[in-house]
Short mmCIF file of C-alpha atoms in Angstrom, two decimals:
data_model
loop_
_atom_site.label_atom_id
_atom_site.label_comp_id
_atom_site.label_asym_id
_atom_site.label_seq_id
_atom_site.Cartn_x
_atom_site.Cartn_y
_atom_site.Cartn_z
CA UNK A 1 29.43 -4.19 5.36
CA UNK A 2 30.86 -7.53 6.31
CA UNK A 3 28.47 -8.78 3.79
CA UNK A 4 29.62 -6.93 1.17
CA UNK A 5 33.06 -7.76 1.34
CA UNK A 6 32.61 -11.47 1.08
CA UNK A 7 30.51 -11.09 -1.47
CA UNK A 8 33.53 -9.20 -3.52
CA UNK A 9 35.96 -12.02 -2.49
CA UNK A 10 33.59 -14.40 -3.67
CA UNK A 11 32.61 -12.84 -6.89
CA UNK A 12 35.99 -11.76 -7.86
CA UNK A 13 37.20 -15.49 -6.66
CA UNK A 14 35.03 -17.17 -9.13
CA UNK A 15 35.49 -14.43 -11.84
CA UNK A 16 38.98 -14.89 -11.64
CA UNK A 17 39.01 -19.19 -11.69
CA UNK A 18 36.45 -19.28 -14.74
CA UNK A 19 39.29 -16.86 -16.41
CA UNK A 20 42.15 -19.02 -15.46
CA UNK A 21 40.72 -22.21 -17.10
CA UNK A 22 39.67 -20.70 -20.16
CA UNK A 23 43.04 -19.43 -20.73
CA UNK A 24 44.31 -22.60 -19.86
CA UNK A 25 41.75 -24.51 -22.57
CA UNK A 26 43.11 -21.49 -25.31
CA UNK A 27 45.58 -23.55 -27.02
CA UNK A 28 42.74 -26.12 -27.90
CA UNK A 29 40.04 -23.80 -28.32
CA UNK A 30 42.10 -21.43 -30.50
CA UNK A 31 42.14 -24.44 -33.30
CA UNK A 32 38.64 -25.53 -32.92
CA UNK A 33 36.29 -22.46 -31.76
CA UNK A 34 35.44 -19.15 -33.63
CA UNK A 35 36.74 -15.98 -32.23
CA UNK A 36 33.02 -15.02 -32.00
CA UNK A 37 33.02 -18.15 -29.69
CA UNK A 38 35.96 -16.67 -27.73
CA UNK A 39 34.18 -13.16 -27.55
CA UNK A 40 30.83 -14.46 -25.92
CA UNK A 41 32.64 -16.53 -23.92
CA UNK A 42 34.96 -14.23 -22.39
CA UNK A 43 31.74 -12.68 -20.78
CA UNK A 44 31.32 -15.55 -18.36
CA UNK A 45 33.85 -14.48 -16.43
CA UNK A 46 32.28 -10.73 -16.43
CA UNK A 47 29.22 -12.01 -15.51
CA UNK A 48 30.31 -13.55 -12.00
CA UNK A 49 32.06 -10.29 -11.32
CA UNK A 50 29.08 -8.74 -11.64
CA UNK A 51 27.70 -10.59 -8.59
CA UNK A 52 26.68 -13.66 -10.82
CA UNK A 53 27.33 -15.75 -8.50
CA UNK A 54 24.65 -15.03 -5.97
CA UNK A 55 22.52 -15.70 -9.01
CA UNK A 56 24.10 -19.19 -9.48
CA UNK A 57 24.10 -19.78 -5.74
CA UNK A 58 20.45 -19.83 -6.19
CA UNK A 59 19.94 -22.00 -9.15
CA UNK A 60 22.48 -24.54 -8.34
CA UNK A 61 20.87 -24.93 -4.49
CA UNK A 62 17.70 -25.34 -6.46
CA UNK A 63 19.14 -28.15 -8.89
CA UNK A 64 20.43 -29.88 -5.57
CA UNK A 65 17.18 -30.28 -4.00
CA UNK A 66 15.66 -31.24 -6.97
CA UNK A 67 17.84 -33.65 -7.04
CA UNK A 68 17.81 -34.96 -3.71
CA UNK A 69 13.79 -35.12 -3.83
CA UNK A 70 14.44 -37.33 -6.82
CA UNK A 71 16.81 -39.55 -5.69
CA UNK A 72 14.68 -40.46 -2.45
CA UNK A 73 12.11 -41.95 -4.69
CA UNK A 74 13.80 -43.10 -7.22
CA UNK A 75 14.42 -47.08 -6.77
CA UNK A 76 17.10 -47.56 -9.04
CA UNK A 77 19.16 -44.86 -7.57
CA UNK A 78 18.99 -46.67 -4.51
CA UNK A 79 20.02 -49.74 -6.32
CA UNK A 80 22.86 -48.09 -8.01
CA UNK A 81 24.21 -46.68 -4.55
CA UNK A 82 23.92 -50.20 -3.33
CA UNK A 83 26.71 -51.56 -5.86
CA UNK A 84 28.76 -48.28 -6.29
CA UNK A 85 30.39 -46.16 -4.47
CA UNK A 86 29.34 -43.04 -4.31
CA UNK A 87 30.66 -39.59 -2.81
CA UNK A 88 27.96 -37.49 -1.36
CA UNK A 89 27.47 -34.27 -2.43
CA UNK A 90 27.89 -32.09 1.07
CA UNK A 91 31.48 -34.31 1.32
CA UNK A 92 32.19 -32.36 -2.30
CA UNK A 93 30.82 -29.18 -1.33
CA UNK A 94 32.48 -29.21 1.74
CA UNK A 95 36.06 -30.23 -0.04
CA UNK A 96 35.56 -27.78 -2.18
CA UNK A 97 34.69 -24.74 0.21
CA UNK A 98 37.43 -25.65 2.66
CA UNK A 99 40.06 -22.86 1.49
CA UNK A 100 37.07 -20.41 1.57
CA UNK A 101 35.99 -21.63 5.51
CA UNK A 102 39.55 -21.25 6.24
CA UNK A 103 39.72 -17.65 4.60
CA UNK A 104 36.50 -16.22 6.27
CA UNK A 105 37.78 -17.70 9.77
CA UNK A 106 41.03 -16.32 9.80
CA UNK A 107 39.04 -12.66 8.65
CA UNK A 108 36.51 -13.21 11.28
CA UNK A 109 39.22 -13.76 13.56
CA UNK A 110 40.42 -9.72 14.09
CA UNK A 111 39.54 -8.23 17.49
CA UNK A 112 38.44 -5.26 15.45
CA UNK A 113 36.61 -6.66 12.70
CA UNK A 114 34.25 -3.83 12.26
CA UNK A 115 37.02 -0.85 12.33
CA UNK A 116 39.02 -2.82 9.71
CA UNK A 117 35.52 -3.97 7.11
CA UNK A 118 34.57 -0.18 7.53
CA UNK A 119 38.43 0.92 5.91
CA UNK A 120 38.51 -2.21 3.74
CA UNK A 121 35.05 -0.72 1.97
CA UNK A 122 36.05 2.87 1.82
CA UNK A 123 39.11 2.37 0.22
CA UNK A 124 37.48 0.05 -2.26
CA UNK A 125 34.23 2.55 -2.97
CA UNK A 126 37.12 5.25 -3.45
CA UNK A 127 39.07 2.86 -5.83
CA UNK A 128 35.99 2.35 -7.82
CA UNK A 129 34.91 6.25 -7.92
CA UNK A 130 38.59 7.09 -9.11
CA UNK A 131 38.60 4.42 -11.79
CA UNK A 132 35.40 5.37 -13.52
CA UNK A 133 36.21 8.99 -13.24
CA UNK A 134 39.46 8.68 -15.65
CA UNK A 135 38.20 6.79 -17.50
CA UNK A 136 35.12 8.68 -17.95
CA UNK A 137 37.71 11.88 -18.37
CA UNK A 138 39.65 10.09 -20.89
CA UNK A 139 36.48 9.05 -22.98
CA UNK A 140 34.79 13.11 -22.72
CA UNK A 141 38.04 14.53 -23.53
CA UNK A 142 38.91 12.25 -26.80
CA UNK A 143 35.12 12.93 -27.86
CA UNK A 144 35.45 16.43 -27.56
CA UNK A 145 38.82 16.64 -29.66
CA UNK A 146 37.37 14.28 -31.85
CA UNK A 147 33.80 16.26 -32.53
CA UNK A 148 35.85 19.70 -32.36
CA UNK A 149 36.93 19.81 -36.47
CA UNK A 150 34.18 17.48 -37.66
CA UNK A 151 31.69 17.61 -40.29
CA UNK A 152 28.46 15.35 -41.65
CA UNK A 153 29.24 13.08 -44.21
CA UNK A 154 26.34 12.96 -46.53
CA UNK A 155 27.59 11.18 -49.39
CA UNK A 156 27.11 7.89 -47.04
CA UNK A 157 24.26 6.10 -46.91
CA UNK A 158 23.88 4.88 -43.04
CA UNK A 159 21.16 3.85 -40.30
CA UNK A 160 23.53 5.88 -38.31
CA UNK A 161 24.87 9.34 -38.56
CA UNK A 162 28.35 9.16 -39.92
CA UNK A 163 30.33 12.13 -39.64
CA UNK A 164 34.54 13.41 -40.97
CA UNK A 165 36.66 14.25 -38.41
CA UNK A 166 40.40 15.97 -38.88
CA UNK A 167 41.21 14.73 -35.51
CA UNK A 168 40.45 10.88 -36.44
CA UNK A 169 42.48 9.29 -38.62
CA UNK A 170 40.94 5.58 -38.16
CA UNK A 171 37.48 4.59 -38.83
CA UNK A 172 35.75 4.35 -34.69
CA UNK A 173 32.39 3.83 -33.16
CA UNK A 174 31.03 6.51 -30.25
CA UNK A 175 28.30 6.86 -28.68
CA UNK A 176 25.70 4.05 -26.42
CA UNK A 177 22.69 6.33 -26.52
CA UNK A 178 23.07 8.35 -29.20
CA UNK A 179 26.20 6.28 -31.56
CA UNK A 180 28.08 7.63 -34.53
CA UNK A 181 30.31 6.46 -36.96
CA UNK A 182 33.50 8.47 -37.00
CA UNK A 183 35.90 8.46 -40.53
CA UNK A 184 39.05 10.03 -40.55
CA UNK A 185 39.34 13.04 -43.17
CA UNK A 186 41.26 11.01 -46.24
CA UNK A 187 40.01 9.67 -49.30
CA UNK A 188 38.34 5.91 -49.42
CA UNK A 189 38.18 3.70 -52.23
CA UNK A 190 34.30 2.66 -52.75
CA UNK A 191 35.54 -0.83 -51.78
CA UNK A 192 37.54 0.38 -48.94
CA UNK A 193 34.41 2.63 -47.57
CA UNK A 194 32.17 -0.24 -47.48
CA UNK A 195 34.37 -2.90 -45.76
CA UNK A 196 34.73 0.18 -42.84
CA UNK A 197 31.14 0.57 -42.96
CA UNK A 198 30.63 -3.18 -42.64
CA UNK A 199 32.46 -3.34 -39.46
CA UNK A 200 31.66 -0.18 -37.38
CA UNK A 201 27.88 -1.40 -38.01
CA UNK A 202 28.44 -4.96 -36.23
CA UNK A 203 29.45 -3.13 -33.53
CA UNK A 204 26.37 -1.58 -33.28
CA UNK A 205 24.22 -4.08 -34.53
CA UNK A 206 25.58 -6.61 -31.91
CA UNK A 207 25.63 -3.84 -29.03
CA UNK A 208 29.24 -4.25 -28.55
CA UNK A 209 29.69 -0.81 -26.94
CA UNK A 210 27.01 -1.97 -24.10
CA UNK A 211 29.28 -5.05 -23.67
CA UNK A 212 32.49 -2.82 -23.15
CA UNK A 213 30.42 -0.79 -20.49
CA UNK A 214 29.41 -3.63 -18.79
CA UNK A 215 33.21 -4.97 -18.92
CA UNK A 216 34.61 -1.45 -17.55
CA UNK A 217 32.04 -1.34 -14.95
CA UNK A 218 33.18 -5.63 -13.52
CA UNK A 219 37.00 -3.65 -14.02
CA UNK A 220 36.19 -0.77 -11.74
CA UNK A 221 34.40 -3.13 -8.98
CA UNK A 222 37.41 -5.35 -8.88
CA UNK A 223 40.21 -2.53 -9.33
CA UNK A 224 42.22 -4.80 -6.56
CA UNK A 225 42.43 -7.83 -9.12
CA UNK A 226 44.88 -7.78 -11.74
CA UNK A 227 42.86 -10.04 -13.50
CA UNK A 228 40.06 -8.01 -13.88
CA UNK A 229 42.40 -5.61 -16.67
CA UNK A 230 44.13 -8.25 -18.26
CA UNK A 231 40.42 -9.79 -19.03
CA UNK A 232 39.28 -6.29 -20.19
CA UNK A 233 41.73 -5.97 -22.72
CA UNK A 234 41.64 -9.65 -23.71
CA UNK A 235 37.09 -8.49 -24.63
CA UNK A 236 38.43 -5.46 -26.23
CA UNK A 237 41.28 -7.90 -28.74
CA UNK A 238 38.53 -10.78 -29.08
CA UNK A 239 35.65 -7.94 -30.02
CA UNK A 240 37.51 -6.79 -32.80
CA UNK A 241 38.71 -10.53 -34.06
CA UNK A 242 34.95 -11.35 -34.06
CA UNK A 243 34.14 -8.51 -35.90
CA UNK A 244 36.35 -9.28 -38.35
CA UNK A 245 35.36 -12.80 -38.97
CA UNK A 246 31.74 -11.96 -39.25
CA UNK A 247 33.11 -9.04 -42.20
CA UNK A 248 35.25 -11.56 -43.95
CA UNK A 249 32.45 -14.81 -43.42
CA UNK A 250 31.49 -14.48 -46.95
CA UNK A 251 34.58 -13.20 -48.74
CA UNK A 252 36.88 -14.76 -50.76
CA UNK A 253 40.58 -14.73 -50.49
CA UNK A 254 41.08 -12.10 -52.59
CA UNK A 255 39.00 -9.95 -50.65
CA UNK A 256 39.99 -10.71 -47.40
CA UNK A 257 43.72 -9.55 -48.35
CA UNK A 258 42.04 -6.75 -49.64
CA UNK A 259 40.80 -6.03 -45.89
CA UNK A 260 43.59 -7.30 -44.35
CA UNK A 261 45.35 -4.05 -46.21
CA UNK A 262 42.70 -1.75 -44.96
CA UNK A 263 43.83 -2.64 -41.57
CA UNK A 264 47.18 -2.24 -42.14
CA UNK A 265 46.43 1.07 -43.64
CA UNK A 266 45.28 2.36 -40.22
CA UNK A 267 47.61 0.52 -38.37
CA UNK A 268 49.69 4.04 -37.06
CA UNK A 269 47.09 5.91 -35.71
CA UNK A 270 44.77 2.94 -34.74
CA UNK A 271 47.20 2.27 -31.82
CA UNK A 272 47.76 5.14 -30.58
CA UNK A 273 44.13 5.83 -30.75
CA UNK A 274 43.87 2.40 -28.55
CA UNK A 275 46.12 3.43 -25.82
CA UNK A 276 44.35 6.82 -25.08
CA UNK A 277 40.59 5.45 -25.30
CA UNK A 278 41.26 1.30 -23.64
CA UNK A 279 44.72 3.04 -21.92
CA UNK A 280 46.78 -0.35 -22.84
CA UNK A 281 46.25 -3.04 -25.07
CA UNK A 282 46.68 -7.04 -24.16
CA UNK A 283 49.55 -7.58 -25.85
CA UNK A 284 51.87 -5.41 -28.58
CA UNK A 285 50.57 -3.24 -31.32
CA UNK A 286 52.23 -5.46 -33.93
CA UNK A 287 51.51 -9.17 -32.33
CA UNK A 288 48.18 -7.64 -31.97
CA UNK A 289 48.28 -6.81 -35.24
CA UNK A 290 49.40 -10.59 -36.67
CA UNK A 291 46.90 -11.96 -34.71
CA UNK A 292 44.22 -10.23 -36.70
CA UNK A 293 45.52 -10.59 -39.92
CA UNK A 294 46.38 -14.05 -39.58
CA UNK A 295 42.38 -14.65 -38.51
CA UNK A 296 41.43 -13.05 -41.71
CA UNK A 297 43.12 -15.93 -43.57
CA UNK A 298 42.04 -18.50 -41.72
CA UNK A 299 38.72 -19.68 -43.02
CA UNK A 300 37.16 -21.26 -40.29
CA UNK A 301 33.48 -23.14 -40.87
CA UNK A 302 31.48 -24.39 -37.65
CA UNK A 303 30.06 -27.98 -38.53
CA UNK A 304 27.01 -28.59 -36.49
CA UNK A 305 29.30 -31.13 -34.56
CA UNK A 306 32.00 -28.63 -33.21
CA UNK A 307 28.85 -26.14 -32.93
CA UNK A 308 27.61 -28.68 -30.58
CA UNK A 309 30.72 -28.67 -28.77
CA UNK A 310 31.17 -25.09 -28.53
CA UNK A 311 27.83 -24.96 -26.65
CA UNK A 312 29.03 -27.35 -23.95
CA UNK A 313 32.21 -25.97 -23.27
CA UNK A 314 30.50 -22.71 -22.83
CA UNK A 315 27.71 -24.65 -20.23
CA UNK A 316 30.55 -26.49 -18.88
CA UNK A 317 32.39 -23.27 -17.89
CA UNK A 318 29.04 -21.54 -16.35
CA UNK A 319 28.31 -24.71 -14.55
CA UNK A 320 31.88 -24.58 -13.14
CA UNK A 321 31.61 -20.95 -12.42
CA UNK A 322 28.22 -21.94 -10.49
CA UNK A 323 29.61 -24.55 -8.62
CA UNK A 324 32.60 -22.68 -7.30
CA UNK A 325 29.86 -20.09 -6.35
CA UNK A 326 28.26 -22.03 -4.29
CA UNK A 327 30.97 -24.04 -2.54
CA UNK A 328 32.51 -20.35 -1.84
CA UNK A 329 28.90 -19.26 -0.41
CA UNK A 330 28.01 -21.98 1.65
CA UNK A 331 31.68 -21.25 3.32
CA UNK A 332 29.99 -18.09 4.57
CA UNK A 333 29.17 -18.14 8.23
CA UNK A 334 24.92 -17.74 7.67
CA UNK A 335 24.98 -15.30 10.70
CA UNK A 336 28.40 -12.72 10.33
CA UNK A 337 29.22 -11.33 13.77
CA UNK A 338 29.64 -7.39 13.65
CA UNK A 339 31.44 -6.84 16.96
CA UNK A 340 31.65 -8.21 20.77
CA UNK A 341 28.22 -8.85 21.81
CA UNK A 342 27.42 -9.75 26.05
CA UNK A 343 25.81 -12.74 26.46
CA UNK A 344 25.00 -15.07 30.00
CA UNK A 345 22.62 -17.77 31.35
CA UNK A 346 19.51 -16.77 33.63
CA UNK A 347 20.90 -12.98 34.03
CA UNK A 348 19.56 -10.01 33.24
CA UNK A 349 21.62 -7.41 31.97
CA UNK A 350 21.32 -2.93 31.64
CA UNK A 351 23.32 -0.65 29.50
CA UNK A 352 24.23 2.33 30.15
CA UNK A 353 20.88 3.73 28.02
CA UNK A 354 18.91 2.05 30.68
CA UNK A 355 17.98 -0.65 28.36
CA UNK A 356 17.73 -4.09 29.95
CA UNK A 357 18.43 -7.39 28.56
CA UNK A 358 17.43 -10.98 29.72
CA UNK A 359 18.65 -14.09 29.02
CA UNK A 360 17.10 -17.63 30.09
CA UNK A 361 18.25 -20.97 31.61
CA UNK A 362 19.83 -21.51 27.50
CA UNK A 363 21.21 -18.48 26.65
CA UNK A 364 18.44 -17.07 24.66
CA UNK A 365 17.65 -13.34 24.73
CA UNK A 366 14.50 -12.23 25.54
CA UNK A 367 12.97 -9.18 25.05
CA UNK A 368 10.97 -9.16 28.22
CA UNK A 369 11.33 -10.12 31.70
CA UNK A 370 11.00 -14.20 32.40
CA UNK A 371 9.93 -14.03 35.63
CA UNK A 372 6.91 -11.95 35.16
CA UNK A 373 6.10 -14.05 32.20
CA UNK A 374 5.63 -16.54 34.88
CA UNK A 375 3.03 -15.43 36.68
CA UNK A 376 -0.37 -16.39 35.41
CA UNK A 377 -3.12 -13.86 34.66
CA UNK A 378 -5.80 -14.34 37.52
CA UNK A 379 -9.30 -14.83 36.20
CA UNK A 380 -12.31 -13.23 37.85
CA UNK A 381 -15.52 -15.33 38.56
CA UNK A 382 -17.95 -13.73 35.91
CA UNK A 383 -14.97 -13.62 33.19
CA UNK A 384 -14.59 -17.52 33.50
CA UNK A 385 -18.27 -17.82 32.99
CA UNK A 386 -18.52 -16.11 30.38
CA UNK A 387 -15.85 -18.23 28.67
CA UNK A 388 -17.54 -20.52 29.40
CA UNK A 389 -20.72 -19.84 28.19
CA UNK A 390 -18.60 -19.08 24.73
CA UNK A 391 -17.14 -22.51 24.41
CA UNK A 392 -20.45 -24.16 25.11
CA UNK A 393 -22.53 -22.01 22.25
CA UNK A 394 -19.54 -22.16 19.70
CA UNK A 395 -20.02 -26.89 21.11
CA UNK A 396 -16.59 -26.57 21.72
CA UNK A 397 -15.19 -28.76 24.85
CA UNK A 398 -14.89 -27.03 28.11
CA UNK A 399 -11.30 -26.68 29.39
CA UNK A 400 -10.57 -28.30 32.80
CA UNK A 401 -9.19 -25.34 33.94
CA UNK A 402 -12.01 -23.54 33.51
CA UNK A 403 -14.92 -25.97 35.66
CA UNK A 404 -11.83 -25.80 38.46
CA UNK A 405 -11.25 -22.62 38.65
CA UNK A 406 -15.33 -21.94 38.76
CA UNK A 407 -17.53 -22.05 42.33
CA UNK A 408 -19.92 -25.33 42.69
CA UNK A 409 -22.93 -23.04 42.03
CA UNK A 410 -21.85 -21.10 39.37
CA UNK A 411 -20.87 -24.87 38.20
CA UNK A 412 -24.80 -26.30 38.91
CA UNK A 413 -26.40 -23.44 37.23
CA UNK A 414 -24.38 -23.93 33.97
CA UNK A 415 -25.23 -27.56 34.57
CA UNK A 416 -29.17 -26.49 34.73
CA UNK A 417 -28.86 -23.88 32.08
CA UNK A 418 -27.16 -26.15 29.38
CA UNK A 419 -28.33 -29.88 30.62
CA UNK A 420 -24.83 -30.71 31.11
CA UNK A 421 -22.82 -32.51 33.97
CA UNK A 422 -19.44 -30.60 33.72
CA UNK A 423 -17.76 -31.99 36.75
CA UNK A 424 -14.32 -30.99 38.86
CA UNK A 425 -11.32 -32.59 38.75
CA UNK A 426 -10.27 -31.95 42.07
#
């Protein structure tokens, strides 16, 4: 169990610094980077809450002794370390991981370590239970209501089934298994319909309702972090910007106005709708709002060289994600201590089951006694010579031990027998 908490410190440590530094980066990413950028992005973070960073422990102890193999036979690395200085990497690692050896001492440090791991991971598997049940109450009662006054709409031509709903008053997605578009029950303009259509389909078509799982799933794991919300409503704002940049990629300005007004058309309803399905939204209903019509007119084009630079910032932020991952696990004691254990020098040692324990000259336990250990098995006459005779036919060499342990004329007739002159030591 102790294993499994420090593996939710860790993971929810690292979530939670790859989240603070792309926030911090925002302001210059905002002007630079597409919101689909921003969406994709926003799943590193998810991804080391989701025990990504065991994963990353992994690769980036890999890199390091690939690395280090390379560097021992690599001349002009040993040149270059000649005339600079250079920082090893266990004195980086080891700067690194020094809050996280600090934190796991001072935990390690409770006379009743066990008692208090035990409570620590019931309360947070009861957390977790209570958090997907609402939510998974929420989302069967709002598709009941929603399904309860609904009809097929057949006049629209979909790859999935799109159905009229009295209860719905904005255009929605349901469904991961079996998804359907839901319309509210007023009129569309032909134009209007399709731009709707457009952008419930991405949603599909890029499996966006898998992602928000995945999202509520790193939420309900790290219910204790405050982070962990504020990033799942920052997914569900950045989702929706993304899908509206991909609707609007090819418009013109006339027609993204013309969108920008469907929006605003299901403004109302559209927020309340968010606060009973996502239960709160990352910031207000109408700076939400702003946000996503001022996207619409802002016709962003990625040139191959900011493309380029999207795709290392992204690396950059999974190789800093990994490398807090692994400074935090090598902080981790390799063997955890669950509880007092009894431990001595040459002593031997019975519980109250009867079982008895031994420990030699260094402190090792053993699972036997040493002493009779010590005695040597005693080696009859005829089982010697037929060792013997088994070395000799296999023209192995005959140990020492054996020709002094044997009588001289058991000795002189393997002599005669074999033509040999096997001779005592003694």
């Amino acid at each position: 169990m102790m294993t499994l908490v420090l593996s939710l410190i860790i993971a929810s440590s690292v979530g939670t610094i790859i989240w603070i530094l792309q926030n911090s980066i925002k302001p210059f990413t905002q002007k630079v980077f597409s919101q689909t950028w921003h969406y994709y992005s926003a799943l590193i973070p998810v991804f080391f809450l989701l025990d990504g960073s065991e994963i990353m422990i992994r690769l980036v102890s890999f890199i390091r002794s690939v690395l280090q193999d390379t560097s021992t036979i690599s001349e002009s690395g040993m040149i270059a370390e000649q005339n600079a200085h250079i920082i090893p990497m266990e004195q980086t690692g080891t700067n690194s991981s020094l809050f996280m050896n600090q934190l796991f001492d001072y935990l390690l440090r409770f006379n009743n370590t066990k008692g208090i791991v035990l409570f620590t991971t019931v309360i947070w598997a009861i957390g977790t239970i209570v958090f997907l049940a609402v939510n998974v109450k929420n989302y069967v009662a709002f598709r009941r209501s929603i399904l309860q006054e609904s009809r097929v709409c057949d006049t629209v031509q979909s790859p999935v089934k799109v159905i009229i709903s009295a209860r719905a008053t904005t255009p929605m997605v349901m469904g991961l298994w079996k998804p359907i578009v839901v319309l509210p029950d007023i009129r569309f303009g032909e134009k209007e319909l399709a731009m709707i259509l457009s952008h419930e389909l991405i949603h599909l078509k890029r499996g966006d309702l898998l992602v928000k799982l995945l999202v509520l799933i790193a939420n309900a794991i790290h219910w204790f972090n405050p982070a962990a919300y504020s990033l799942n409503k920052q997914i569900n704002i950045l989702c929706e910007l993304s899908c509206d940049e991909k609707v609007v990629k090819e418009m013109d300005m006339e027609n993204r106005r013309y969108y920008g007004e469907t929006l605003l058309s299901m403004l109302e309803y559209g927020v309340k709708q968010r606060n009973i399905v996502f239960i709160s939204s990352l910031c207000g209903p109408k700076k939400a709002m702003k946000r996503r019509l001022m996207n619409l007119m802002n016709e962003k084009k990625m040139k191959k060289p900011v493309l380029a630079l999207s795709l290392v910032a992204a690396m950059a932020l999974l190789g800093g994600g990994g490398t807090a991952a692994y400074a935090a696990g090598s902080a981790v004691p390799v063997k955890i201590p669950t509880g007092k254990q009894v431990e001595g020098r040459n002593i031997s040692l019975q519980y109250e089951d009867g079982t008895t324990v031994f420990y030699d000259k260094d402190g090792n336990r053993l699972l036997a006694d040493p002493k009779k250990n010590d005695v040597p098995q005693k080696l009859t006459t005829e089982e010697i010579v037929d060792r013997v005779n088994k070395h000799i036919a296999k023209g192995l060499a005959v140990p020492q031990g054996y020709i002094d342990e044997l009588p001289q004329k058991s000795l002189d007739a393997i002599n005669d027998t074999y033509g040999l002159k096997l001779q005592k030591s003694k």
